[in-house]
Amino acid sequence: MIAVEIEGILSVLMIISALSVQMRIFINPMLDSVIVQSFILAAIAVFVGVYEASYMLIFLAVLIVLLRGFLISFLLKKKMPADPSTLREDYITTATVIVSSIFVFIISLFIYRVLLFPLIGHPLGSIGLSLIAQGILLIVTRKNSFAHVIGYIEEENGIVLLSLLVVPLPLLIEISALLDVFGIVLVSVILVREDITHDIFEELIG
Amino acid sequence: MIYINVLVALIFILPATLSLSYFFRVFRSINVTGSFFTVILAVVVLLFRIHSSGLFLIDYLNRPLILASASVFFLSSVFGIGYHHRLGESRNMRLHYAMMDLFASAIIFSLEINNLGLLWIGIELTTASSSLLLVIERGKLQIEAAWRYTIIVSAGLSIALVSVIILFFAYGTLTISTMIADARVSEFGEIAAVAAVVGFGTKVGIFPFGTWLPDAHSQAPSEISAMFSGILLPVALYALYRIYQITGGSSVMSLYLIFGLLTVLVAAILIPSQRDYKRMFAYSSMENMGIAFIGLITGGIAVYGAILLLFSHAFGKAGAFYSSGNVLEACGTKEINRVGDLRDSMPTTAATLTLSGLCVTGTPPFGTFVGEFLIIIGMVSAGLYLEVVFLTIAIVISFASVNYFTTAMAFGIEKTRIVKDVSASQKSVALVSVAVALLSSLIYFLGVM
C-alpha cells in the first residue's frame, strides 16, 4: 500500500514538472524543469527496481540520469546563445499555455480512464499518457528548436513512465530505446546550431 | 539454421561495416563494392526462398523488400559519386556516405528482425541516421526540412512505442512470429492498432500525419530522396502491416481502409497543383504507399499485389528521383514550368523521366500496374466496391497529372538552358533503375516472389 502511495507521489511530481515545463517562456528554465523531471523518472525506476528486486531497472535509472539528466542537458546548454535570456518564446502567452496544458491533461486522463484503465487496471498509467500528451503539446505550440527537443524528451519520459508503471519492457529494448532517443537528440542538437526558430517557407508549402 | 542467420545478418551488418570507410580515401569504391555484395546476398535470400522465424523473420513479405532496399542502396551509392563530385573527398562527403551506410543498415535490420521492440528501434534508427543526410548542402531550406523530419517523425514514432508496450502487455512477448501465430481480435489490439497507425503512419506518410514527407523529399539530395521514397516508407509500412497481422479485425480493417483511402485521395488532389517536380514525386510516393497499405489490409491476392507494387515502386521512384537530380543539376531549377524540351538537350534523362513517371503511376507493363491490378481484384473479391471506385478515381487523377508534368518537361516547347553536364554514371543509374522497374513484374510471373 505504501509502495503504491510512493509511486503515486512521484508520478504526481512528474505531472507538476510537466506543467512547469509548459509554463516557461524562457528556454533555460524550461530545460531545467525537464532535467528535474528526468531525475524524478529515475527515482521511480529505482523505487520500482528495489520493490520488485530488479537490478536491471536500477541500471536503467542510472542510464536515465546519465543520458537525460547530464549528457543531453549539457549538450543543449552548450548550444544555447551566450546570453540565455535572449532565448524566449514570443509567440504564445502564459495564460494560453496554462489553459491548453490543463485541457490536454484532462483529455488524456479521460482517454486513459475510458480506453486503457478497464483493460490495464493500473491507475498511474494515466500519468504516463498525459506526460506524452504534454510533450506533443509543447512541440506543436512552440516555434523554438530547443522547445521542440525538450518536448520530445518529455514525451519519451512519459513513455518510459508508462512502461515502468504498466509493464516494464525487456531491458534490451528499454536501453536501446534510451540510446535511440539520445541519438535523435544528438542529431537535433547538431541541427539546432544552424537555426533557432522555425518560420513559414514558401518552398515548403503545397 | 545458423548459416541462414549468418547470411541474413550479413545483409545488414555489411552496410553498417561500410560506414568505417569514412576513414579511407577510397571510401566511394569501398561503398560501391560493399553495397553490391549486399545486393548479391539479398538476391540469394530471394532466389533460394530463405525462410526463418527464429532470431530473424524472413518470409514471402520481406524477401522482395530486402532485395529492393539493398538494390536502391547500391544504386544511390553509385549515383552519389557523380552527383556530389564537387565535394571531393571532404569530411562532409565521407560523413554523408557513412550515414547513408548506417541508414541502409537500419532499414534492412528493421525488415529482418523478429522482435517488435527491436523493429521499432530499427525504424527510429533510420530517423537518427538519415536526418543529417538532408543537410549535406547546408541550405536554410534543407535544415528546416531536416528539422521538421526529425521532430515530426520522432514524436510520431513515440506513439508507435505505446502500441508496442500495449501489445507486450497483452501477449507477454515481443517475438513477431509468435504474436502473429497467437493473433486475436481484442480491445488491446484495437488500441494498439490505432497507436500504430498514428506512429508508424507518420513515417509512412499516411494522411494527416505525414506532413514531413514532401518537405524532406523535395529538399534531400536526389539519391537520398530515392532511398526515402523507395525503401524507407515501405519499411515503416511493413511494421504497420506486422501490427495489423497481430491485431487485425474488421474494425481495425475499416479504420485502416479509411486512412489508406484518405491518403491516396489527398495525394491525388495535391499532385496537380505542384510546381516543384520533386514535391510532385513525393506526393506520388504518398499515393503509392496508400495503395499498398490498402492492398496489404485487404488480404488475399491483394497482399501479393501490394508487395509487387512496393518492389516495383522502389525502383521506379528511385529512377524518378535520380532523373530529377539529373535535371536539377543540368537546369538548376526544381520548377516544372521552367523545364522543357529535355528530349533535345538531355535525351537519356528525358527517357528515364518519362518512363519513371509512367512506372510510378501504374502503367502497363510495369510491375506497379500488375500490383495495382491485383490489389483491385482483391478488393473486388472482398466486396469493397465503393472503395474501388474512390481508389480508381485517385489513380486516374495522379496518372494524368504526373504524366502531364513529366511529358511537358521531356517534350514541352519551353527551351531549357543547360548550365551543367551530368555524368554518365548518373544517367546510367537512372536507366538501370527504370529498367529493373520495367522487368519487375517478371518476379511475380516467374513465381520468384
XYZ file of C-alpha atoms in Angstrom:
655
model
C 0.000 0.000 0.000
C 2.798 2.382 0.957
C 4.601 1.430 -2.220
C 1.591 2.464 -4.307
C 1.407 5.768 -2.441
C 5.098 6.484 -3.020
C 4.685 5.642 -6.712
C 1.674 7.958 -6.793
C 3.522 10.851 -5.145
C 6.471 10.514 -7.539
C 4.126 10.300 -10.527
C 2.265 13.432 -9.454
C 5.637 15.185 -9.165
C 6.205 14.202 -12.803
C 2.981 15.957 -13.785
C 3.891 19.051 -11.785
C 7.244 19.156 -13.572
C 5.401 18.807 -16.919
C 3.184 21.789 -16.097
C 6.275 23.681 -15.010
C 7.874 22.955 -18.416
C 4.742 24.213 -20.193
C 4.525 27.469 -18.263
C 8.063 28.603 -19.004
C 8.510 31.357 -21.561
C 12.300 31.344 -21.298
C 14.040 28.251 -22.640
C 16.691 27.885 -19.939
C 14.282 27.224 -17.015
C 12.209 25.039 -19.360
C 15.265 22.837 -19.835
C 15.932 22.812 -16.076
C 12.362 21.633 -15.461
C 12.688 18.714 -17.867
C 16.013 17.736 -16.247
C 14.259 17.635 -12.866
C 11.540 15.532 -14.495
C 14.171 13.045 -15.759
C 15.603 12.766 -12.227
C 12.116 12.043 -10.823
C 11.676 9.398 -13.540
C 14.990 7.833 -12.492
C 13.782 7.862 -8.862
C 10.638 5.991 -9.904
C 12.768 3.427 -11.790
C 14.946 2.941 -8.685
C 11.863 2.569 -6.483
C 10.180 0.031 -8.786
C 13.548 -1.747 -9.187
C 14.052 -2.053 -5.404
C 10.418 -3.037 -4.818
C 10.489 -5.741 -7.499
C 14.129 -6.691 -6.755
C 15.106 -5.924 -10.335
C 18.685 -4.683 -10.657
C 18.003 -4.085 -14.339
C 15.582 -1.273 -13.517
C 18.177 0.315 -11.240
C 20.643 0.120 -14.116
C 18.005 1.783 -16.302
C 17.674 4.571 -13.716
C 21.425 5.151 -13.803
C 21.277 5.412 -17.603
C 18.364 7.872 -17.429
C 20.328 10.085 -15.043
C 23.493 9.891 -17.131
C 21.874 10.406 -20.548
C 18.883 12.645 -19.857
C 19.959 14.248 -16.595
C 23.503 15.190 -17.550
C 24.581 14.492 -21.130
C 21.564 15.822 -23.044
C 21.238 18.892 -20.827
C 24.967 19.556 -21.180
C 24.733 19.337 -24.979
C 21.672 21.580 -25.175
C 23.103 24.190 -22.810
C 26.320 24.222 -24.812
C 24.356 25.112 -27.941
C 22.437 27.947 -26.325
C 23.470 31.546 -27.042
C 25.948 33.159 -24.644
C 23.120 35.152 -23.078
C 20.326 32.601 -22.403
C 17.869 35.401 -21.554
C 17.623 36.147 -25.293
C 16.048 32.733 -25.826
C 12.350 33.106 -25.180
C 9.059 32.216 -26.826
C 7.270 35.332 -28.006
C 4.567 33.513 -29.910
C 2.475 32.323 -27.027
C 1.174 33.830 -23.763
C 1.406 32.145 -20.375
C -2.380 32.167 -19.901
C -2.941 30.344 -23.220
C -0.296 27.790 -22.305
C -1.798 27.094 -18.859
C -5.334 26.682 -20.200
C -4.302 24.467 -23.155
C -1.975 22.426 -20.949
C -4.650 21.712 -18.350
C -7.181 20.975 -21.094
C -4.829 18.412 -22.682
C -4.106 16.947 -19.246
C -7.814 16.381 -18.541
C -8.453 14.947 -22.021
C -5.554 12.482 -21.708
C -6.745 11.368 -18.246
C -10.235 10.867 -19.687
C -8.900 8.828 -22.645
C -6.895 6.615 -20.296
C -9.857 6.168 -17.934
C -12.236 5.177 -20.730
C -9.978 3.167 -23.053
C -6.997 1.767 -21.177
C -7.906 1.569 -17.485
C -10.598 -1.124 -17.926
C -8.004 -3.284 -19.706
C -4.777 -2.489 -17.899
C -6.152 -1.664 -14.474
C -3.207 0.443 -13.320
C -4.422 3.977 -12.466
C -0.953 5.590 -12.558
C -0.518 4.683 -16.231
C -2.663 7.761 -16.873
C 0.228 9.972 -15.716
C 2.478 8.445 -18.391
C -0.129 9.055 -21.079
C -0.716 12.662 -20.006
C 3.031 13.292 -19.975
C 3.221 12.047 -23.581
C 0.399 14.445 -24.480
C 2.160 17.342 -22.725
C 5.333 16.663 -24.707
C 3.425 16.662 -28.000
C 1.642 19.876 -26.957
C 4.984 21.556 -26.338
C 6.252 20.532 -29.799
C 3.081 21.704 -31.523
C 2.670 25.062 -29.762
C 6.279 26.320 -29.792
C 8.429 27.576 -32.641
C 11.768 27.423 -30.871
C 14.051 24.464 -31.729
C 15.103 23.959 -28.098
C 11.458 23.817 -27.009
C 10.857 21.106 -29.647
C 13.725 18.986 -28.318
C 12.544 19.492 -24.731
C 9.025 18.467 -25.781
C 10.416 15.328 -27.383
C 12.382 14.423 -24.222
C 9.235 14.963 -22.161
C 7.249 12.698 -24.493
C 9.891 9.983 -24.147
C 9.876 10.401 -20.349
C 6.133 9.758 -20.496
C 6.655 6.563 -22.469
C 9.305 5.257 -20.054
C 6.963 6.074 -17.147
C 4.050 4.304 -18.835
C 6.222 1.270 -19.462
C 7.614 1.285 -15.895
C 4.226 1.516 -14.220
C 2.222 -0.724 -16.540
C 4.583 -3.369 -17.924
C 8.381 -2.912 -17.966
C 9.723 -3.828 -21.410
C 12.724 -6.186 -21.650
C 15.850 -4.284 -20.603
C 17.461 -4.672 -24.031
C 14.529 -2.795 -25.560
C 14.461 -0.141 -22.815
C 18.184 0.572 -23.129
C 18.133 0.531 -26.933
C 15.176 2.935 -26.912
C 17.020 5.189 -24.467
C 20.122 5.247 -26.674
C 17.990 5.740 -29.755
C 16.340 8.781 -28.230
C 19.791 10.032 -27.293
C 20.796 9.657 -30.969
C 17.780 11.671 -32.092
C 18.519 14.413 -29.573
C 22.165 14.433 -30.670
C 21.107 14.918 -34.294
C 18.661 17.622 -33.211
C 21.418 19.407 -31.315
C 23.572 19.404 -34.461
C 20.682 20.867 -36.472
C 19.689 23.357 -33.775
C 23.005 25.154 -34.147
C 22.072 26.235 -37.633
C 18.617 27.610 -36.949
C 16.824 28.547 -33.741
C 13.220 29.365 -34.708
C 11.050 27.899 -37.422
C 9.004 30.128 -39.696
C 6.954 29.524 -42.811
C 8.899 28.916 -46.032
C 7.059 29.285 -49.315
C 9.076 26.452 -50.868
C 7.876 24.080 -48.147
C 4.173 24.686 -48.702
C 1.866 22.889 -51.079
C 19.731 -22.617 -39.184
C 22.936 -20.944 -38.032
C 24.031 -20.490 -41.673
C 20.724 -18.860 -42.517
C 21.056 -16.490 -39.549
C 24.602 -15.578 -40.574
C 23.549 -14.986 -44.186
C 20.570 -12.853 -43.166
C 22.570 -10.923 -40.562
C 25.298 -10.165 -43.092
C 22.812 -8.223 -45.215
C 22.525 -5.520 -42.552
C 25.951 -5.948 -40.942
C 27.769 -5.338 -44.229
C 26.300 -1.827 -44.804
C 26.986 -0.939 -41.151
C 30.608 -2.027 -41.588
C 30.876 0.076 -44.737
C 30.436 3.204 -42.620
C 34.043 2.638 -41.478
C 35.049 3.698 -44.994
C 34.856 7.223 -43.504
C 38.495 6.692 -42.507
C 39.710 5.770 -46.000
C 40.382 7.929 -49.056
C 38.827 5.313 -51.321
C 35.538 5.465 -49.399
C 33.464 5.684 -52.590
C 34.899 2.491 -54.108
C 34.520 0.680 -50.779
C 30.888 1.748 -50.593
C 30.006 0.774 -54.138
C 31.702 -2.618 -53.839
C 30.236 -3.353 -50.420
C 26.705 -2.305 -51.385
C 26.965 -4.503 -54.496
C 27.756 -7.510 -52.288
C 24.733 -6.595 -50.156
C 22.609 -6.913 -53.299
C 24.131 -10.333 -54.040
C 23.260 -11.570 -50.537
C 19.703 -10.246 -50.885
C 19.355 -11.987 -54.275
C 20.417 -15.279 -52.659
C 17.756 -14.855 -49.950
C 15.072 -14.190 -52.582
C 16.061 -16.853 -55.141
C 16.524 -19.645 -52.610
C 13.337 -18.583 -50.789
C 15.124 -18.494 -47.456
C 12.608 -18.827 -44.638
C 13.228 -18.114 -40.993
C 11.199 -17.403 -37.875
C 13.874 -17.518 -35.195
C 16.061 -14.525 -34.463
C 15.067 -13.136 -37.844
C 11.692 -13.264 -39.529
C 12.113 -13.915 -43.247
C 9.099 -14.778 -45.358
C 7.281 -14.016 -48.629
C 6.570 -10.492 -47.380
C 10.010 -9.129 -46.680
C 12.263 -11.078 -49.087
C 11.440 -8.780 -52.075
C 11.630 -5.699 -49.826
C 15.111 -6.682 -48.602
C 16.282 -7.025 -52.211
C 14.715 -3.679 -53.164
C 16.369 -1.997 -50.158
C 19.808 -3.415 -50.922
C 19.470 -2.525 -54.618
C 18.366 1.080 -54.104
C 21.177 1.462 -51.553
C 23.665 0.241 -54.178
C 22.238 2.483 -56.916
C 22.261 5.511 -54.604
C 25.895 4.821 -53.659
C 26.839 4.918 -57.347
C 24.645 7.947 -58.109
C 26.126 9.960 -55.224
C 29.626 9.724 -56.730
C 28.688 11.869 -59.711
C 26.032 13.969 -58.004
C 28.313 15.183 -55.202
C 31.597 15.130 -57.137
C 32.340 18.772 -56.282
C 32.568 17.824 -52.597
C 35.593 15.667 -53.440
C 36.988 13.735 -50.501
C 35.845 16.245 -47.912
C 34.822 15.194 -44.389
C 31.302 16.238 -45.241
C 31.206 13.794 -48.138
C 32.702 10.950 -46.094
C 30.183 11.573 -43.332
C 27.406 11.582 -45.920
C 28.410 8.128 -47.180
C 28.919 6.778 -43.641
C 25.446 7.937 -42.610
C 23.974 6.501 -45.801
C 25.507 3.118 -44.886
C 24.042 3.244 -41.374
C 20.701 4.317 -42.811
C 20.617 1.332 -45.201
C 21.719 -0.998 -42.398
C 18.910 0.236 -40.110
C 16.351 -0.231 -42.895
C 17.417 -3.823 -43.618
C 17.686 -4.637 -39.885
C 14.102 -3.425 -39.385
C 12.909 -5.641 -42.219
C 14.611 -8.752 -40.852
C 14.341 -8.683 -37.065
C 11.742 -10.894 -35.418
C 11.110 -8.648 -32.418
C 8.589 -5.827 -32.362
C 10.605 -3.739 -29.886
C 13.777 -4.029 -31.944
C 11.787 -3.327 -35.106
C 10.661 -0.051 -33.521
C 14.245 0.712 -32.543
C 15.439 -0.034 -36.101
C 12.898 2.373 -37.551
C 13.808 5.048 -35.020
C 17.460 4.488 -36.008
C 16.571 5.201 -39.639
C 15.485 8.674 -38.496
C 18.652 9.310 -36.490
C 20.883 8.143 -39.337
C 19.055 9.895 -42.173
C 18.371 13.362 -40.709
C 21.876 14.587 -41.416
C 21.737 13.202 -44.964
C 19.364 16.036 -45.834
C 21.751 18.806 -44.906
C 24.799 17.983 -46.998
C 24.253 21.216 -48.964
C 23.683 23.138 -45.703
C 20.997 25.435 -47.136
C 18.396 27.061 -44.871
C 15.583 25.136 -46.550
C 17.396 21.813 -46.195
C 17.976 22.429 -42.480
C 14.319 23.369 -41.968
C 13.176 20.235 -43.845
C 15.595 18.067 -41.828
C 14.324 19.611 -38.603
C 10.681 19.006 -39.474
C 11.512 15.447 -40.492
C 13.378 14.694 -37.266
C 10.860 16.226 -34.864
C 7.630 15.130 -36.567
C 8.760 11.564 -37.246
C 10.363 11.051 -33.817
C 7.331 12.439 -31.999
C 5.103 10.197 -34.121
C 7.223 7.099 -33.604
C 6.987 7.578 -29.850
C 3.256 6.916 -30.184
C 4.180 3.691 -32.022
C 6.188 2.657 -28.954
C 2.994 2.969 -26.892
C 1.470 0.444 -29.289
C 4.447 -1.884 -28.702
C 4.029 -1.555 -24.910
C 0.303 -2.359 -25.123
C 0.968 -5.429 -27.289
C 3.696 -6.617 -24.913
C 1.246 -6.271 -22.031
C -1.359 -8.287 -23.958
C 0.864 -11.045 -25.406
C 3.743 -11.217 -22.913
C 6.245 -11.437 -25.754
C 7.627 -9.211 -28.489
C 8.526 -12.015 -30.911
C 6.604 -11.111 -34.053
C 6.141 -14.657 -35.389
C 4.783 -15.846 -32.007
C 2.423 -12.890 -31.801
C 1.155 -13.475 -35.355
C 0.591 -17.171 -34.571
C -1.359 -16.089 -31.470
C -3.185 -13.262 -33.297
C -6.599 -12.484 -31.900
C -9.131 -9.701 -32.025
C -9.234 -7.827 -28.725
C -9.709 -4.332 -27.338
C -5.971 -4.285 -26.603
C -5.310 -4.989 -30.259
C -7.640 -2.244 -31.402
C -5.996 0.378 -29.194
C -2.534 -0.798 -30.264
C -3.601 -0.645 -33.915
C -4.765 2.961 -33.518
C -1.488 3.954 -31.829
C 0.441 2.138 -34.587
C -1.318 3.900 -37.448
C -0.554 7.268 -35.841
C 3.029 6.303 -35.003
C 4.272 4.248 -37.930
C 1.771 6.066 -40.177
C 3.722 9.277 -39.585
C 6.768 7.635 -41.093
C 4.829 6.019 -43.961
C 3.266 9.348 -44.919
C -0.298 8.348 -44.036
C -2.621 11.375 -44.136
C -2.843 13.516 -41.968
C 0.339 12.515 -40.101
C 2.962 12.511 -42.863
C 3.369 16.274 -43.292
C 7.162 15.941 -43.207
C 7.248 13.832 -46.355
C 7.018 16.358 -49.233
C 9.390 18.777 -47.486
C 12.072 16.179 -46.817
C 11.790 14.542 -50.234
C 11.983 17.824 -52.088
C 14.965 19.172 -50.145
C 17.054 16.000 -49.806
C 19.809 15.219 -52.316
C 18.293 13.091 -55.077
C 19.941 9.782 -54.111
C 18.586 10.241 -50.581
C 15.113 11.134 -51.883
C 15.303 7.848 -53.817
C 16.122 5.926 -50.620
C 13.429 7.745 -48.642
C 10.722 7.094 -51.176
C 11.812 3.723 -52.488
C 12.785 1.895 -49.299
C 12.232 3.937 -46.125
C 8.470 4.400 -46.486
C 7.885 0.687 -47.311
C 9.813 -0.353 -44.170
C 7.509 1.710 -41.966
C 4.548 0.276 -43.886
C 5.970 -3.203 -43.263
C 5.993 -2.501 -39.489
C 2.421 -1.257 -39.638
C 1.344 -4.371 -41.516
C 3.037 -6.670 -38.980
C 0.974 -4.986 -36.254
C -2.128 -5.411 -38.412
C -1.298 -9.134 -38.758
C -1.214 -9.350 -34.961
C -4.263 -7.232 -34.178
C -6.359 -7.129 -37.334
C -10.094 -7.488 -37.038
C -12.935 -5.983 -39.030
C -12.939 -2.710 -37.063
C -9.172 -2.230 -37.463
C -9.503 -3.090 -41.149
C -12.218 -0.450 -41.613
C -10.151 2.173 -39.803
C -7.018 1.371 -41.812
C -9.001 1.396 -45.049
C -10.233 4.913 -44.273
C -6.693 6.116 -43.597
C -5.373 4.406 -46.737
C -8.087 5.830 -48.979
C -7.756 9.322 -47.486
C -4.002 9.235 -48.130
C -4.468 8.185 -51.756
C -7.214 10.752 -52.396
C -5.423 13.680 -50.731
C -2.189 12.895 -52.583
C -4.070 12.649 -55.893
C -5.757 16.006 -55.247
C -2.477 17.714 -54.346
C -0.342 16.367 -57.209
C -1.909 18.559 -59.972
C -1.168 21.765 -58.036
C 2.548 21.087 -57.587
C 5.147 23.439 -59.074
C 8.227 21.544 -57.881
C 8.826 18.208 -59.629
C 10.478 16.630 -56.577
C 7.480 17.534 -54.404
C 5.232 16.090 -57.092
C 7.079 12.766 -56.894
C 6.911 12.945 -53.081
C 3.107 13.180 -53.193
C 3.134 10.336 -55.711
C 5.005 8.269 -53.085
C 2.275 9.059 -50.564
C -0.275 7.862 -53.085
C 1.600 4.614 -53.786
C 2.082 3.905 -50.075
C -1.643 4.458 -49.581
C -2.467 1.984 -52.352
C -0.029 -0.611 -50.969
C -1.470 -0.090 -47.479
C -4.973 -0.758 -48.788
C -3.699 -3.859 -50.603
C -1.992 -5.265 -47.514
C -5.033 -4.899 -45.281
C -7.434 -6.196 -47.926
C -5.664 -9.564 -47.781
C -5.670 -12.463 -50.243
C -4.185 -11.763 -53.652
C -4.092 -8.019 -52.865
C -1.205 -8.688 -50.444
C 0.912 -10.049 -53.322
C -0.194 -7.046 -55.388
C 0.966 -4.722 -52.625
C 4.360 -6.447 -52.349
C 4.848 -6.268 -56.113
C 3.754 -2.615 -56.091
C 6.252 -1.796 -53.332
C 9.057 -3.658 -55.126
C 8.421 -2.059 -58.499
C 7.739 1.370 -56.990
C 11.093 1.258 -55.176
C 12.952 1.124 -58.494
C 10.512 3.317 -60.430
C 10.515 6.075 -57.822
C 14.276 5.805 -57.369
C 14.563 6.247 -61.147
C 12.257 9.281 -60.945
C 14.373 10.909 -58.240
C 17.670 10.090 -59.982
C 16.245 11.643 -63.161
C 15.029 14.650 -61.138
C 18.525 15.010 -59.696
C 19.982 14.994 -63.190
C 17.502 17.638 -64.352
C 18.179 19.767 -61.265
C 21.926 19.557 -61.783
C 21.699 20.351 -65.503
C 19.000 23.037 -65.408
C 19.493 24.472 -61.921
C 15.778 24.646 -61.150
C 13.144 22.497 -59.463
C 10.241 24.301 -61.090
C 8.255 22.227 -63.541
C 7.342 25.250 -65.670
C 10.965 26.212 -66.204
C 11.999 22.836 -67.610
C 11.096 21.714 -71.115
C 12.321 20.067 -74.281
C 14.731 17.774 -72.453
C 14.372 15.404 -75.436
C 16.843 17.522 -77.411
C 19.196 18.641 -74.654
C 19.198 15.530 -72.377
C 17.682 12.625 -74.351
C 18.584 9.882 -71.849
C 17.200 11.839 -68.892
C 14.071 12.713 -70.880
C 13.532 8.989 -71.468
C 14.169 7.937 -67.854
C 11.994 10.755 -66.510
C 9.093 9.832 -68.787
C 9.405 6.100 -68.120
C 9.701 6.528 -64.370
C 6.635 8.795 -64.443
C 4.749 6.035 -66.234
C 6.040 3.452 -63.778
C 5.038 5.249 -60.580
C 1.538 5.857 -61.925
C 0.908 2.172 -62.639
C 1.182 1.983 -66.405
C 1.473 -1.440 -68.112
C 3.775 -3.350 -68.413
C 5.451 -2.036 -65.254
C 5.180 -4.112 -62.070
C 3.255 -1.259 -60.467
C 0.427 -1.886 -62.959
C 0.282 -5.598 -62.156
C 0.444 -4.762 -58.445
C -2.406 -2.253 -58.594
C -4.425 -4.638 -60.754
C -4.044 -7.441 -58.198
C -4.991 -5.063 -55.379
C -8.179 -4.032 -57.187
C -9.068 -7.689 -57.916
C -8.502 -8.458 -54.233
C -10.703 -5.534 -53.181
C -13.499 -6.607 -55.540
C -13.266 -10.171 -54.165
C -13.562 -8.733 -50.648
C -16.665 -6.770 -51.661
C -15.039 -3.347 -51.275
C -16.808 -1.867 -54.331
C -17.155 1.742 -53.161
C -13.509 1.801 -52.072
C -12.512 0.517 -55.524
C -14.365 3.416 -57.139
C -12.567 6.007 -54.975
C -9.218 4.294 -55.484
C -9.657 4.173 -59.247
C -10.569 7.883 -59.397
C -7.436 8.756 -57.409
C -5.239 6.543 -59.598
C -6.593 8.190 -62.756
C -6.052 11.729 -61.397
C -2.472 11.065 -60.378
C -1.755 9.173 -63.612
C -2.942 12.135 -65.664
C -1.180 14.812 -63.627
C 2.208 13.128 -63.055
C 2.499 12.109 -66.709
C 1.302 15.504 -67.932
C 4.104 17.160 -65.958
C 6.870 14.689 -66.876
C 5.870 14.740 -70.553
C 5.848 18.541 -70.525
C 9.346 18.517 -69.045
C 10.605 15.979 -71.570
C 8.836 17.104 -74.727
C 7.421 20.583 -73.951
C 8.266 23.560 -76.172
C 9.913 25.526 -73.347
C 13.645 25.565 -74.184
C 15.729 24.923 -71.106
C 19.222 26.315 -70.819
C 21.600 23.560 -69.739
C 24.038 25.047 -67.251
C 25.980 21.896 -66.449
C 26.629 18.447 -67.908
C 25.509 15.389 -65.987
C 27.931 12.493 -65.558
C 27.404 9.253 -67.481
C 27.213 7.263 -64.219
C 24.225 9.315 -63.032
C 22.366 8.735 -66.297
C 23.210 5.022 -66.201
C 21.901 4.658 -62.639
C 18.573 6.247 -63.627
C 18.400 3.990 -66.684
C 19.169 0.793 -64.733
C 16.635 1.723 -62.080
C 13.855 2.246 -64.624
C 14.841 -0.953 -66.475
C 14.541 -3.028 -63.271
C 11.149 -1.421 -62.582
C 10.093 -2.409 -66.089
C 11.188 -6.020 -65.549
C 9.847 -6.286 -62.008
C 6.521 -7.841 -62.980
C 8.571 -10.850 -64.158
C 9.356 -11.547 -60.499
C 5.682 -12.202 -59.930
C 5.029 -14.107 -63.148
C 8.139 -16.297 -62.759
C 6.964 -17.166 -59.260
C 10.111 -15.900 -57.551
C 8.095 -13.804 -55.082
